[in-house]
Coordinates of C-alpha atoms in Angstrom, one line a residue:
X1 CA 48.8 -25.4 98.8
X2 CA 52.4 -26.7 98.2
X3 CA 51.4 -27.6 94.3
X4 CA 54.2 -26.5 91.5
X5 CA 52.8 -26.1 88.3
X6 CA 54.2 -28.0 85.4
X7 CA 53.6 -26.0 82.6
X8 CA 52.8 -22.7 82.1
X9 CA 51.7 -21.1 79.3
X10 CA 53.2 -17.9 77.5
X11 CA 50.0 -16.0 78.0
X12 CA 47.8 -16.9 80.6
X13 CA 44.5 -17.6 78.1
X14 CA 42.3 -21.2 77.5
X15 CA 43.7 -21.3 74.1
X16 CA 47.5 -21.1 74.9
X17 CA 47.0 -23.5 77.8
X18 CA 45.4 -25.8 75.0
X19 CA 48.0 -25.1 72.9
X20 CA 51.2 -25.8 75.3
X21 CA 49.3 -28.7 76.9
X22 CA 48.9 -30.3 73.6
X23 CA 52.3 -29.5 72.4
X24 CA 53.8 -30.8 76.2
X25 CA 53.9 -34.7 74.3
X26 CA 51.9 -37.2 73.9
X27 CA 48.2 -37.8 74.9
X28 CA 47.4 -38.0 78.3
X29 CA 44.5 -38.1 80.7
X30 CA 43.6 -34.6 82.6
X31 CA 41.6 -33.7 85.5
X32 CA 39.9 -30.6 84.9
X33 CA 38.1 -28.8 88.0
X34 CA 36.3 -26.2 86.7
X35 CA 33.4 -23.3 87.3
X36 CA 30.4 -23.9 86.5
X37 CA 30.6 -21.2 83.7
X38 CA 33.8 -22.2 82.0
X39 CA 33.9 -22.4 78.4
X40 CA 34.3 -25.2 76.2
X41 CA 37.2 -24.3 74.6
X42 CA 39.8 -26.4 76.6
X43 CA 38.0 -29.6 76.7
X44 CA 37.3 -29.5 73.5
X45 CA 40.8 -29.0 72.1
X46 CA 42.2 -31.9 74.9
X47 CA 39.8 -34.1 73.9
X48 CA 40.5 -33.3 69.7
X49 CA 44.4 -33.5 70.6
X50 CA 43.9 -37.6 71.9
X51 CA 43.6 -36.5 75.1
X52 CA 41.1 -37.9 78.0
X53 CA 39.5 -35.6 80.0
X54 CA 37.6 -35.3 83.4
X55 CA 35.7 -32.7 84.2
X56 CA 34.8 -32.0 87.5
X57 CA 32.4 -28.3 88.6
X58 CA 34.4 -27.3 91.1
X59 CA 32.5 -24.6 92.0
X60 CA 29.5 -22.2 90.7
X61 CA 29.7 -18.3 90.3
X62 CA 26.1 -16.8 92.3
X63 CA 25.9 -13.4 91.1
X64 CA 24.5 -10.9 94.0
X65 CA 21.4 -10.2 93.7
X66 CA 21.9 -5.9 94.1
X67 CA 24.4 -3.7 93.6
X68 CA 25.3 -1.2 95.8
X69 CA 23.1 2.0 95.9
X70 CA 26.4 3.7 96.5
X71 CA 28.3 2.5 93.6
X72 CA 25.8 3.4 90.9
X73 CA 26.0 7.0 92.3
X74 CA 29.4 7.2 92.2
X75 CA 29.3 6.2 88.6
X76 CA 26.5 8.1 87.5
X77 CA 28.6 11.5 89.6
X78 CA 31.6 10.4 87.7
X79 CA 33.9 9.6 91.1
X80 CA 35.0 6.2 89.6
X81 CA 38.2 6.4 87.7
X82 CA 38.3 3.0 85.7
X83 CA 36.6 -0.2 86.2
X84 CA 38.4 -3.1 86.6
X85 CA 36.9 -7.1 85.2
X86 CA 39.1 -9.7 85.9
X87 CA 36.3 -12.3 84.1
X88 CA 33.8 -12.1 81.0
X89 CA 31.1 -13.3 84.1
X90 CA 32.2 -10.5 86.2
X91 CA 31.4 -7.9 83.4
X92 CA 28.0 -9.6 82.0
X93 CA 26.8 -9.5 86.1
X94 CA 27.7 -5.9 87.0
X95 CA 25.9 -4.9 84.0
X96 CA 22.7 -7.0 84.9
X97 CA 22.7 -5.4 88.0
X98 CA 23.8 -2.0 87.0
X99 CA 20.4 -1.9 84.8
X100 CA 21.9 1.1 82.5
X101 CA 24.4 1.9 80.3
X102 CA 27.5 3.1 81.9
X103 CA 27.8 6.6 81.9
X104 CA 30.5 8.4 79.3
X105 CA 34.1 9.1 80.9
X106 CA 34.3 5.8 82.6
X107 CA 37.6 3.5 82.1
X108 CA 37.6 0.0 82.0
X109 CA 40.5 -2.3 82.3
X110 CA 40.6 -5.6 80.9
X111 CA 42.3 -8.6 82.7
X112 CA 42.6 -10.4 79.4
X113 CA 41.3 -10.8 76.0
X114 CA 38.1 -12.9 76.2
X115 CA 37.1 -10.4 78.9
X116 CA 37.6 -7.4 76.5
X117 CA 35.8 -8.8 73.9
X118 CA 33.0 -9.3 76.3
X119 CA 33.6 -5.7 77.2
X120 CA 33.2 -4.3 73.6
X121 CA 30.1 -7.1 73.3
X122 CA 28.4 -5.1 75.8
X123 CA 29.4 -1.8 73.8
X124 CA 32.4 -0.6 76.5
X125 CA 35.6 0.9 74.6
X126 CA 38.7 -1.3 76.5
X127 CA 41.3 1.8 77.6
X128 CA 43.7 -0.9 78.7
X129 CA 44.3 -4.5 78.7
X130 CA 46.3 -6.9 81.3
X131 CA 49.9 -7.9 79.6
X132 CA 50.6 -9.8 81.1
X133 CA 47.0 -11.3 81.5
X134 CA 47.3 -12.0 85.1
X135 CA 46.1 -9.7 88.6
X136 CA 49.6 -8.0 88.5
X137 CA 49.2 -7.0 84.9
X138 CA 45.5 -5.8 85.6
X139 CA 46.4 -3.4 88.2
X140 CA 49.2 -2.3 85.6
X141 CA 46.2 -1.7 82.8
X142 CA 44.0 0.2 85.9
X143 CA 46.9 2.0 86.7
X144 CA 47.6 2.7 82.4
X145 CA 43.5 3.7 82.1
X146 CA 43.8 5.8 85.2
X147 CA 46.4 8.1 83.3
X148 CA 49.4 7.1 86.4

């Protein structure tokens, strides 16, 4: 896309993103494309901090409407090492669709920890988190869950 990012936070979360944005100087007016999902938690510290703020949905998450036959066998046969949710939406869907709990001996890897804490909200024990909490540290945590 040819975009450089400005700031970046120390750990890729809402809060530290608030946190460095705020602490980047004084007030200033952002443009926030955003899911349709997204949590308050940005806005609302911007707008706290002085700060104007836009929002613009950006685009909407659509769950499927099934899940794979396939997949739900694998799980219940126990041929899935360690599932891996990169977004609190992405674990709250597969369980909708999954319909049951998740059979014992499954792994779970954790891009972050918002998504964890949806995890554990759902009753799943996190074997590994993301650090950092981007793709590259997820496959790190799939790769820590997985025993490798």
């Amino acid at each position: 896309v040819g975009l450089r990012a400005d700031l970046v936070p120390q750990d890729a979360t809402t809060r530290q993103l608030a946190t460095a944005l705020v602490a980047s100087g004084p007030p200033a007016r952002a443009l926030l494309p955003r899911a349709d999902i997204a949590t308050p938690t940005l806005v609302e510290a911007l707008r706290s901090a002085g700060w104007g703020v836009d929002e613009v949905e950006a685009y909407r998450t659509v769950p499927v409407s099934e899940l794979d036959p396939g997949v739900r066998q694998r799980l219940e046969r126990g041929e899935i090492d360690v599932l891996a949710f990169a977004s609190s939406s992405t674990v709250r869907n597969f369980f909708n669709l999954l319909g049951m709990p998740l059979p014992s001996g499954n792994r779970v890897a954790s891009i972050g920890p918002v998504t964890s804490q949806t995890c554990r909200d759902l009753g799943l024990r996190v074997d590994a988190e993301a650090d950092p909490h981007d793709l590259d540290g997820l496959v790190a945590a799939v790769r820590l869950a997985a025993g490798r």
